[in-house]
Coordinates of N, CA, C and O in Angstrom, one line a residue:
X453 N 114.9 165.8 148.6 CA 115.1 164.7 147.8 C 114.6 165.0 146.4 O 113.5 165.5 146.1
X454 N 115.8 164.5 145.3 CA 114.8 164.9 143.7 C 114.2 163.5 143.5 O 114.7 162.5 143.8
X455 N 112.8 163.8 142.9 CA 111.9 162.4 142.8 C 112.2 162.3 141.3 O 112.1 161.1 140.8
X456 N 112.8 163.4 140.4 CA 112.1 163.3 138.9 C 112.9 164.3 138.3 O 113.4 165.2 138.9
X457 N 113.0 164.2 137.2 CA 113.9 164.8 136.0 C 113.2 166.6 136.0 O 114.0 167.5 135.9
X458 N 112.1 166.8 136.0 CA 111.6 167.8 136.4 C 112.3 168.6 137.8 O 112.7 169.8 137.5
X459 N 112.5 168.1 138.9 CA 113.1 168.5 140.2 C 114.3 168.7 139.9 O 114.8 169.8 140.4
X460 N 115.2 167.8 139.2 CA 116.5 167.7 138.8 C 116.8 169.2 138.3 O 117.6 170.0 139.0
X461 N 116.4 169.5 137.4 CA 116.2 170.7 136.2 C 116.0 171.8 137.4 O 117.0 172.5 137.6
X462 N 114.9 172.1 138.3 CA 114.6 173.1 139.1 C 115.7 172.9 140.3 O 115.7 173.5 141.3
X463 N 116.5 172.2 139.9 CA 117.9 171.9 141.5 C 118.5 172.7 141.1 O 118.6 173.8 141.7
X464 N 119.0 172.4 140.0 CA 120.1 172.9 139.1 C 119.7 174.3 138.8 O 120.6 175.1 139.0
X465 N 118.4 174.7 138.4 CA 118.8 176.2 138.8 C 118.3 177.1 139.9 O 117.9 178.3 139.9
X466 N 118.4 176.2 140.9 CA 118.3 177.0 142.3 C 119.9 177.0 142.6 O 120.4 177.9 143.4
X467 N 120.7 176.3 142.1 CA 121.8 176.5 142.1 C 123.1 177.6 141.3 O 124.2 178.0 141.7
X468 N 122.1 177.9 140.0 CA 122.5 178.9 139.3 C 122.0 180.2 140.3 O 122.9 181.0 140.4
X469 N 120.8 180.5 141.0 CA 120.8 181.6 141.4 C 121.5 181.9 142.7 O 121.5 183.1 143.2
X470 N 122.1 180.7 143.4 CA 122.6 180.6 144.7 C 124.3 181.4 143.8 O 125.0 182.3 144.3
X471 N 124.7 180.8 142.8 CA 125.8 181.5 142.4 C 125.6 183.0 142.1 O 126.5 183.9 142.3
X472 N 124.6 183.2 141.8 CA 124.5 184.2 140.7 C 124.5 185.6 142.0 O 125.0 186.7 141.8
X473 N 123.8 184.9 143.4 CA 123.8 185.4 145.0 C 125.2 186.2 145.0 O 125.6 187.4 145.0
X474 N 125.9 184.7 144.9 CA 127.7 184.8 145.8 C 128.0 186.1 144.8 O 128.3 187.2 145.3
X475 N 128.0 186.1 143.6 CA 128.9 187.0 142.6 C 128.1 188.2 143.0 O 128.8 189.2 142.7
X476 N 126.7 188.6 143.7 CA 126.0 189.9 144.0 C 126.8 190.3 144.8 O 127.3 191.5 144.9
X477 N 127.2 189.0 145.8 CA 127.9 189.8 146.9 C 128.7 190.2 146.7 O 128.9 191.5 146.7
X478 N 129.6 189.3 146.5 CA 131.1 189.8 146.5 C 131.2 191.2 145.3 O 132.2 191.5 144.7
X479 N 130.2 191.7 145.1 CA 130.4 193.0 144.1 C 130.2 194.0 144.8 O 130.7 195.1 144.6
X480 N 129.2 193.6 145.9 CA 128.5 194.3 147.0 C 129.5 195.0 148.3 O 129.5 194.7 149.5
X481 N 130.4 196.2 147.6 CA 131.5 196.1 149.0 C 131.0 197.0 149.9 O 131.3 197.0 151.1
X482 N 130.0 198.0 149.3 CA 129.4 198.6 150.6 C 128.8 197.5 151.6 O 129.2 197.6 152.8
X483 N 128.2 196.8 151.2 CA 127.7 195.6 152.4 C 128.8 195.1 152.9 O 128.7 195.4 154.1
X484 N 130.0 194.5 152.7 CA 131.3 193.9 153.1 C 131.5 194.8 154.4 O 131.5 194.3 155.5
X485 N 131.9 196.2 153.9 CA 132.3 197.0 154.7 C 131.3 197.3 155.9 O 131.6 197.1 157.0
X486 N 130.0 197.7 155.4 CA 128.9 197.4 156.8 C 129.3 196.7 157.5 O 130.0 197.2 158.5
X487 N 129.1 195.3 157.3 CA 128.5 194.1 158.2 C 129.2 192.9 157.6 O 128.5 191.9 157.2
X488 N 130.6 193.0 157.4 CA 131.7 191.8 157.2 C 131.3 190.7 157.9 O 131.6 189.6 157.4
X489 N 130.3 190.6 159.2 CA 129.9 189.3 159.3 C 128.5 188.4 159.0 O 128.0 187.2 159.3
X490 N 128.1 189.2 158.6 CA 126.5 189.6 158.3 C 127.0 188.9 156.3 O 126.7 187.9 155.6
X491 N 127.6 189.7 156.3 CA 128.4 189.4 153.8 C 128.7 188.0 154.3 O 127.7 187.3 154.2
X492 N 129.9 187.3 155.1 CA 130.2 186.6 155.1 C 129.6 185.3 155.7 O 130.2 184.2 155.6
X493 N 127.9 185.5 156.7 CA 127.4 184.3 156.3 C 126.4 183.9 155.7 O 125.9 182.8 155.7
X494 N 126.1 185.3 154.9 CA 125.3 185.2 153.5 C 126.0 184.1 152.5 O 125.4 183.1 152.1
X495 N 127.6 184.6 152.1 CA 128.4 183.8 151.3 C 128.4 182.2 152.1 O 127.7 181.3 151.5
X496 N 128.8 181.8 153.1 CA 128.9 181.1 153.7 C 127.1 179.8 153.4 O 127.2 178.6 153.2
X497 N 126.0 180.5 153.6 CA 125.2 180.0 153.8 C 124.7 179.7 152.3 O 123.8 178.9 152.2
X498 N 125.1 180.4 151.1 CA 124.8 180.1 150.3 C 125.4 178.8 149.6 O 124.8 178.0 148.9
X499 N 127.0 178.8 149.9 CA 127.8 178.1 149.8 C 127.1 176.3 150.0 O 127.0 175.3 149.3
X500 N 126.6 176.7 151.4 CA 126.0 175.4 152.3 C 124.8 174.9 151.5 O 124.6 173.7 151.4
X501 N 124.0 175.9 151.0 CA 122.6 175.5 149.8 C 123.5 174.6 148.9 O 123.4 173.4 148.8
X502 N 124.4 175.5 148.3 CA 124.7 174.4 146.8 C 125.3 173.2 147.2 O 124.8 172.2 146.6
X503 N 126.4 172.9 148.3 CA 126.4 171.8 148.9 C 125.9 170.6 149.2 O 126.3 169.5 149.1
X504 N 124.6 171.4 149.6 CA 123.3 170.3 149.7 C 122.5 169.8 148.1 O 122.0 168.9 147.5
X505 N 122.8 171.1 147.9 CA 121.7 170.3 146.2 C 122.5 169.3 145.2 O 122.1 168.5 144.3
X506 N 124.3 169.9 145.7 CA 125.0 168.8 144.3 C 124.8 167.5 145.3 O 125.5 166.6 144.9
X507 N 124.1 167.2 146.5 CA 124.7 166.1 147.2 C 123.0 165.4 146.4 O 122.8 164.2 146.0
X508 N 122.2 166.4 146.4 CA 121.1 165.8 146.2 C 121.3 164.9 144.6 O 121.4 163.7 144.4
X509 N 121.5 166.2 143.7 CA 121.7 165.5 142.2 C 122.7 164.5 142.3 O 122.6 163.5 141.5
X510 N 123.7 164.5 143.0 CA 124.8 163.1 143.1 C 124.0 161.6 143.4 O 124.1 160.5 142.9
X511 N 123.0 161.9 144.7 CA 122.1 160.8 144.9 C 121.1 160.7 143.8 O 121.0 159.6 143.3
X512 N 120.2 161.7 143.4 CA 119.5 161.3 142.4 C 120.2 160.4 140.9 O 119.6 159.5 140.3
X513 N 121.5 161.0 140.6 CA 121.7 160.7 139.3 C 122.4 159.0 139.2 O 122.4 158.1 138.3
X514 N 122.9 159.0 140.7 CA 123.5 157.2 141.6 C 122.0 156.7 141.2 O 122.2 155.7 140.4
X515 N 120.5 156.9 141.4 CA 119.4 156.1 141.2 C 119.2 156.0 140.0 O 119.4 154.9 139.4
X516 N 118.9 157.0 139.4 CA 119.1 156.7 137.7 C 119.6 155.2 137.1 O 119.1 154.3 136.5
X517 N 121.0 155.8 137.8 CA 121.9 154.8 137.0 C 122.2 154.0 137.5 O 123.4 153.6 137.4
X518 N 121.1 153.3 138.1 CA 122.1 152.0 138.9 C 121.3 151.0 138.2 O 120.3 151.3 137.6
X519 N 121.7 150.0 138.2 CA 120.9 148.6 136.9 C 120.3 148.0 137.8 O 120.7 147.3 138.8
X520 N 118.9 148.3 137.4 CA 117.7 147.6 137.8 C 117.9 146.2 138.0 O 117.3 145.6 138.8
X521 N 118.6 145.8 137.2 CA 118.9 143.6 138.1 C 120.2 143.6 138.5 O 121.1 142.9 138.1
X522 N 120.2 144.5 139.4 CA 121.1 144.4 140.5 C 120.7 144.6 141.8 O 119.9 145.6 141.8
X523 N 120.9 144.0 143.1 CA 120.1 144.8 144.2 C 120.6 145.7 144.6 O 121.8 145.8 144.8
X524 N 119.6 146.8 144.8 CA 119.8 147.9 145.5 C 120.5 148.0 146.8 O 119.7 147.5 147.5
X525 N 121.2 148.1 147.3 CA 121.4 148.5 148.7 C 121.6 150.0 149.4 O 122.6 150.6 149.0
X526 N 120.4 150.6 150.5 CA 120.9 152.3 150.5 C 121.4 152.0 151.9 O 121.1 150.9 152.2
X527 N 121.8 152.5 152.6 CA 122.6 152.5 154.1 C 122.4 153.9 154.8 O 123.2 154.9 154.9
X528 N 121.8 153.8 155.1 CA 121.6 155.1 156.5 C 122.0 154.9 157.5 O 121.2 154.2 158.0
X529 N 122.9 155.1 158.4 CA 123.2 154.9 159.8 C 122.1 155.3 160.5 O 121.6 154.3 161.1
X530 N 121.7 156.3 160.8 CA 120.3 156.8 161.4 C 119.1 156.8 160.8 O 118.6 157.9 160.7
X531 N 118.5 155.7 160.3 CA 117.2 155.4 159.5 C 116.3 156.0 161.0 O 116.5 155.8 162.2
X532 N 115.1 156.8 160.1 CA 114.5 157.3 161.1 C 112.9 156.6 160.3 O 113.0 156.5 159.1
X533 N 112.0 156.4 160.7 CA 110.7 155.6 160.6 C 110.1 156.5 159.6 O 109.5 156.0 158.7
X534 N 110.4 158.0 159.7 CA 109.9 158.6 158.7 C 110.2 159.2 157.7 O 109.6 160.0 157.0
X535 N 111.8 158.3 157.7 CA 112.4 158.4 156.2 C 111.5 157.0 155.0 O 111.5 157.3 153.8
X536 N 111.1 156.1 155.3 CA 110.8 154.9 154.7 C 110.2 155.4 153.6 O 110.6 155.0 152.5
X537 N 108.9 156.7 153.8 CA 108.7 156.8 152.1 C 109.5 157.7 151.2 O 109.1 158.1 150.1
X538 N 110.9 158.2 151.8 CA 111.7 158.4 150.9 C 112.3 157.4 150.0 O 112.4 157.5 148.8
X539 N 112.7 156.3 151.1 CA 113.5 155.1 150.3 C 112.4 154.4 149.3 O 112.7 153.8 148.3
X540 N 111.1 154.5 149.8 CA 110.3 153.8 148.6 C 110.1 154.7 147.4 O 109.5 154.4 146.4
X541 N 110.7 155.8 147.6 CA 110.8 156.4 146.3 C 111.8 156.3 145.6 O 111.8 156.5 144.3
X542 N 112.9 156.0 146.3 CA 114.8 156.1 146.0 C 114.3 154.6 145.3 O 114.0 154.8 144.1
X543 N 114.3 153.4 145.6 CA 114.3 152.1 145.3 C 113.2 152.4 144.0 O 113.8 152.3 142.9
X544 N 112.3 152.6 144.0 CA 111.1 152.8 142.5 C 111.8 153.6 141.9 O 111.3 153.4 140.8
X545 N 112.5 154.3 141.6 CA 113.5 155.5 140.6 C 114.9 154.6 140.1 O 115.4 154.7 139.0
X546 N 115.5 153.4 141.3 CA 116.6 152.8 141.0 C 116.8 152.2 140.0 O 117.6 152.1 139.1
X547 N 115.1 151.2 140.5 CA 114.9 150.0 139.8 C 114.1 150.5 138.4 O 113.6 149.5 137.8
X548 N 113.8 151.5 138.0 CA 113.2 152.3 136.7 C 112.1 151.7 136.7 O 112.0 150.8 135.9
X549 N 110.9 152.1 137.9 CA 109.8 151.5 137.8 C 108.7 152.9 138.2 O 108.5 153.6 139.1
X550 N 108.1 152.7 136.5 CA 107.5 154.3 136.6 C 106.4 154.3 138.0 O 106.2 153.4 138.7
X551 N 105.9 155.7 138.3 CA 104.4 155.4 139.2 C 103.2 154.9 138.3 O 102.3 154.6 139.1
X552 N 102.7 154.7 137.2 CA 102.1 153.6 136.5 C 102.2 152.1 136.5 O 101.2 151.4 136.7
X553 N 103.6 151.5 136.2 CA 103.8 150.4 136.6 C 103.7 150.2 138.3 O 103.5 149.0 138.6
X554 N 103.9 150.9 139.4 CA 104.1 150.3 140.6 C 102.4 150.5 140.7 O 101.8 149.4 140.8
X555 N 101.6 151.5 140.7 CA 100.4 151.7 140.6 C 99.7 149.8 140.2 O 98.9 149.1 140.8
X556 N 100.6 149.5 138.8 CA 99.9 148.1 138.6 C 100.3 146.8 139.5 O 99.7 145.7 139.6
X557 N 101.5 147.3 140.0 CA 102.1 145.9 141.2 C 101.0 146.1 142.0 O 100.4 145.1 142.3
X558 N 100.4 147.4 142.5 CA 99.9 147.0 143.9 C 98.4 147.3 143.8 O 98.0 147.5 142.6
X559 N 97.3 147.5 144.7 CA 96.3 147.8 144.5 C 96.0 149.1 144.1 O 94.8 149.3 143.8
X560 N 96.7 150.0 144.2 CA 96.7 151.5 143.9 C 96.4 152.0 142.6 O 96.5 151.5 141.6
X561 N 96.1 152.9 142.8 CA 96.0 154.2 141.2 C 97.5 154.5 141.5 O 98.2 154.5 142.5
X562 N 97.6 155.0 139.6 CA 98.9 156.2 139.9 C 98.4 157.8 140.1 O 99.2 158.8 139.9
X563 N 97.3 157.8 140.5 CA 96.9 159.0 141.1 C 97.7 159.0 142.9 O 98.4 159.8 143.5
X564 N 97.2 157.6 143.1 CA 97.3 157.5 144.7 C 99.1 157.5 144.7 O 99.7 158.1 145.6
X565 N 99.8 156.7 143.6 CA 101.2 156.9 144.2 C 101.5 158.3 144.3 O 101.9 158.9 145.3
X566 N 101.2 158.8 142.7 CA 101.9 160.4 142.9 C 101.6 161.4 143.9 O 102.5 162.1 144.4
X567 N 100.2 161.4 144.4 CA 100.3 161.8 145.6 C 100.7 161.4 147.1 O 100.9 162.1 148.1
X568 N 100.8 160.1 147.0 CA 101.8 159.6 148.0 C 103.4 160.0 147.7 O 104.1 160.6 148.6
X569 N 103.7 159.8 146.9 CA 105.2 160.1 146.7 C 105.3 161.6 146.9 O 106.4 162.1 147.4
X570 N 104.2 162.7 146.4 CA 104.5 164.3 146.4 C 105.1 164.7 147.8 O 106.2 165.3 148.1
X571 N 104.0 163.8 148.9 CA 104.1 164.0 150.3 C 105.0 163.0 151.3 O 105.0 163.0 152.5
X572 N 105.8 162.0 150.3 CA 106.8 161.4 151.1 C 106.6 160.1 151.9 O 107.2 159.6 152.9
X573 N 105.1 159.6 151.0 CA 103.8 159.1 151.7 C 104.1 159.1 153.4 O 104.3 158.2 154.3
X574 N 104.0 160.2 153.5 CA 103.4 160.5 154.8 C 102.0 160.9 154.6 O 101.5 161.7 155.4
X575 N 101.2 160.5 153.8 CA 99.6 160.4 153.8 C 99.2 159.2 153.6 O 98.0 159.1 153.4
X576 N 99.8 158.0 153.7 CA 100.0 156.8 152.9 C 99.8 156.0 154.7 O 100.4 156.3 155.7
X577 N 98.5 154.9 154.6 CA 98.7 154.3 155.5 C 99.9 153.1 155.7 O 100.4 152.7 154.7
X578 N 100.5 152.5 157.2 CA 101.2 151.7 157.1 C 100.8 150.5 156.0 O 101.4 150.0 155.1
X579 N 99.9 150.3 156.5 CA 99.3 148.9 154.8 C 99.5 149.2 153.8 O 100.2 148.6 153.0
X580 N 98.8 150.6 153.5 CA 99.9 150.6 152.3 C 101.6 151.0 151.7 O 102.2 150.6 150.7
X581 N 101.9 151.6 152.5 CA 103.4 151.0 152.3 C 104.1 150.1 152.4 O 105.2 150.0 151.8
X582 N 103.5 149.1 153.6 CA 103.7 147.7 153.5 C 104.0 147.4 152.0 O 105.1 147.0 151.4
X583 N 102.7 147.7 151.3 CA 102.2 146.9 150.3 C 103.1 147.5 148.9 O 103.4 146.8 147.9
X584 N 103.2 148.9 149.1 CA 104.4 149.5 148.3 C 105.9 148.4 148.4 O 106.2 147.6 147.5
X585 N 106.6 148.5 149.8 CA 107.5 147.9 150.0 C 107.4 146.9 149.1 O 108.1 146.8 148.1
X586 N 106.7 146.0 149.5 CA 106.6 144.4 148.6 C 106.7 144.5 147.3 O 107.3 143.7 146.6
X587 N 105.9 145.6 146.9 CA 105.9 145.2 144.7 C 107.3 145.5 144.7 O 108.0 145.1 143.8
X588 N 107.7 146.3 145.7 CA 109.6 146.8 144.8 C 110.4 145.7 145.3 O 111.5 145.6 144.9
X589 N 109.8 144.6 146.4 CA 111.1 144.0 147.2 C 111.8 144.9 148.1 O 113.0 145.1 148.0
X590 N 111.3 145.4 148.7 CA 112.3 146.0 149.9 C 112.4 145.1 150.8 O 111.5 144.4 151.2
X591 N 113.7 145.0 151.5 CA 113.6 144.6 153.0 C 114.4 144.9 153.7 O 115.4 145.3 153.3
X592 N 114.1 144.8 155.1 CA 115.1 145.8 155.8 C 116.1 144.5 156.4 O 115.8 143.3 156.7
X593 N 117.4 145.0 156.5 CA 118.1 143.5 156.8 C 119.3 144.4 157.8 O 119.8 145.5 157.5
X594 N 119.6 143.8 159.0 CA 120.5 144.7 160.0 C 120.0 145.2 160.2 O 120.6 146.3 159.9
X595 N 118.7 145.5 160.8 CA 118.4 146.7 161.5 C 118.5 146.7 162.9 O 117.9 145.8 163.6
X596 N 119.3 147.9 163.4 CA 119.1 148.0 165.1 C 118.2 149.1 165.2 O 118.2 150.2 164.6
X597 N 117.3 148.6 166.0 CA 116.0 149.6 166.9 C 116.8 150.1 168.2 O 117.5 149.8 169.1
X598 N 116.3 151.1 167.6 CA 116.8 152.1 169.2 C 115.8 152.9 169.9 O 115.8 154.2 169.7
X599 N 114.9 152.3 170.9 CA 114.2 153.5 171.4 C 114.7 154.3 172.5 O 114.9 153.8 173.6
X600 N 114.9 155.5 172.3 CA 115.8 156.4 173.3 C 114.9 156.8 174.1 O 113.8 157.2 173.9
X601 N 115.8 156.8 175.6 CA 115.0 157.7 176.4 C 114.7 158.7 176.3 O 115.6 159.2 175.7
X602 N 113.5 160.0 176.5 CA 113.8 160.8 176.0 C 113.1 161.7 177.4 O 112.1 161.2 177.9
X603 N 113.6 162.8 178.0 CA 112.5 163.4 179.6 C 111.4 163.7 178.9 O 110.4 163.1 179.3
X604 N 111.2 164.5 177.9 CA 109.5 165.2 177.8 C 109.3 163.9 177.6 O 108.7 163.5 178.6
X605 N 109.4 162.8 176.7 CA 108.0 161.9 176.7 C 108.2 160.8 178.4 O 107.4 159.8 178.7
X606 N 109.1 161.1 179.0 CA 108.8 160.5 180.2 C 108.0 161.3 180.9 O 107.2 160.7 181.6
X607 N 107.9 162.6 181.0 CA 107.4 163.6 181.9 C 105.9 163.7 181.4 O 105.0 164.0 182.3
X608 N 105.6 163.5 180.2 CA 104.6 163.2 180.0 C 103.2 162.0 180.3 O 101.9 161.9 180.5
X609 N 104.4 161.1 180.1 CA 103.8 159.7 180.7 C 103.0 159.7 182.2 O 102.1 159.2 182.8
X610 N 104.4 160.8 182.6 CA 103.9 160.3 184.3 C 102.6 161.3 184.5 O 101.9 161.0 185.5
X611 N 102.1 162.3 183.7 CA 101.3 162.9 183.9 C 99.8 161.9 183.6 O 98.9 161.6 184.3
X612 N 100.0 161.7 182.2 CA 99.2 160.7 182.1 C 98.9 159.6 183.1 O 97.8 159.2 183.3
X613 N 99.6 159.3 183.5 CA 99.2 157.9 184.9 C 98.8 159.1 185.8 O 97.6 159.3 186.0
X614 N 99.7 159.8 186.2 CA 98.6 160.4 187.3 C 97.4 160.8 187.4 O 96.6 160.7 188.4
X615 N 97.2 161.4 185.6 CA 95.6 162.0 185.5 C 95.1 160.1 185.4 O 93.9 160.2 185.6
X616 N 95.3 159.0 185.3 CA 94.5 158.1 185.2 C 94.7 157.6 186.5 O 93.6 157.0 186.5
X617 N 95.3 157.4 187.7 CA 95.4 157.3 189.0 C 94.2 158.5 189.0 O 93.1 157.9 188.7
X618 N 94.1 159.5 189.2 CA 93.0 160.5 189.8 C 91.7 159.9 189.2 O 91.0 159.6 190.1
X619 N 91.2 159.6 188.0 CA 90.1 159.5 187.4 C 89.8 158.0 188.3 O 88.7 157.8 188.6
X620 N 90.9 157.0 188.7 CA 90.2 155.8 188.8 C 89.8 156.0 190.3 O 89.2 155.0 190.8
X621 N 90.0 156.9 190.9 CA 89.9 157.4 192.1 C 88.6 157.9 192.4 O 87.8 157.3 193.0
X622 N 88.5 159.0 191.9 CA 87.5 159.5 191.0 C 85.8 158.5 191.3 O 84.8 158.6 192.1
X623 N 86.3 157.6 190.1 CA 85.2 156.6 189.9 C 84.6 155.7 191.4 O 83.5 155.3 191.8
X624 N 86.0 155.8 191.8 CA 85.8 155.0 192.8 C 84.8 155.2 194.3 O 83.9 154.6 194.9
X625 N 85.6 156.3 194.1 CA 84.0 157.4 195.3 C 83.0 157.7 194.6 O 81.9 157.7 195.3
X626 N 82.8 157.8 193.6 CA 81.4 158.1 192.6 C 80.6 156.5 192.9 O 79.5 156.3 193.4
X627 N 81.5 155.5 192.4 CA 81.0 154.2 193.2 C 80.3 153.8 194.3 O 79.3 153.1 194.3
X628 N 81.2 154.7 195.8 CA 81.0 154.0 196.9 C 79.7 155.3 197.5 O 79.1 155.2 198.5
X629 N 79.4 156.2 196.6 CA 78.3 157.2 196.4 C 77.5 156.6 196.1 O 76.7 156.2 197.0
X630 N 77.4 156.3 194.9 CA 75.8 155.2 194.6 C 75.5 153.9 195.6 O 74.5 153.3 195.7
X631 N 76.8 153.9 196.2 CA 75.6 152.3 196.9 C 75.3 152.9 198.2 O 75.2 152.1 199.1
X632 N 75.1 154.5 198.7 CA 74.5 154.6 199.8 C 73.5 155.2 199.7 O 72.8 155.4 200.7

């Protein structure tokens, strides 16, 4: 994700050297002739980089420019719990609300956003992103929760009850030990 006109600039030319790749290759016919499938998902994979980065600057440049007294709306079909401090960065960039001003909505430094935002506040307790959420107005509206089954964390679980069946077992003779 680009946070900043800085990242924007460094997209764009991770993009110039992903071209600059394709044109090595394709000059490159001893390689072709080697390993035709080896050239071909070099080209292919580079192809897939630039893909990704014009999707990024297309979403960055959509935040930019969207008018701040309008509501935001972003739509993920698969919102995952640990996307949230993305969107609190997407919504603070929409609504042109520097990390100085959000720093002043909430109890924070803009030391603490920028390094919350560097890391996607995944260093950021839930309270405080609560509390992020709130200075921008976020809210989540339609949301379906889906907790999926999943075998390792069931297989896990049962381990856990068993090692706590064994320990209460355990205690239990250690118990019927002491009162003789």
């Amino acid at each position: 994700m680009i946070k900043n006109d800085y990242q924007l600039m460094v997209t764009k030319s991770w993009i110039e050297k992903f071209h600059q790749a394709i044109m090595n290759l394709y000059q490159n016919e001893e390689k072709r002739r080697k390993d035709p499938e080896g050239w071909q998902l070099l080209i292919d994979s580079y192809y897939a980089h630039i893909k990704n980065l014009h999707t990024e600057i297309a979403e960055y440049k959509n935040l930019k420019n969207h008018n701040p007294e309008k509501s935001l709306v972003l739509q993920n079909v698969n919102l995952n719990i640990d996307e949230i401090g993305e969107i609190l960065i997407k919504v603070r960039i929409a609504k042109k609300i520097t990390e100085k001003e959000l720093a002043a909505l909430t109890q924070l430094t803009e030391e603490h956003i920028k390094e919350y935002e560097k890391q996607d506040y995944q260093n950021a307790s839930f309270d405080t992103m609560i509390e992020v959420a709130d200075a921008l107005g976020v809210k989540l509206q339609h949301c379906i929760v889906v907790a999926e089954n999943n075998e390792f964390l069931e297989n896990q679980l049962m381990e856990v009850r068993e090692a706590e069946k064994i320990e209460a077992e355990f205690h239990s003779v250690i118990g019927l030990m002491d009162c003789n």
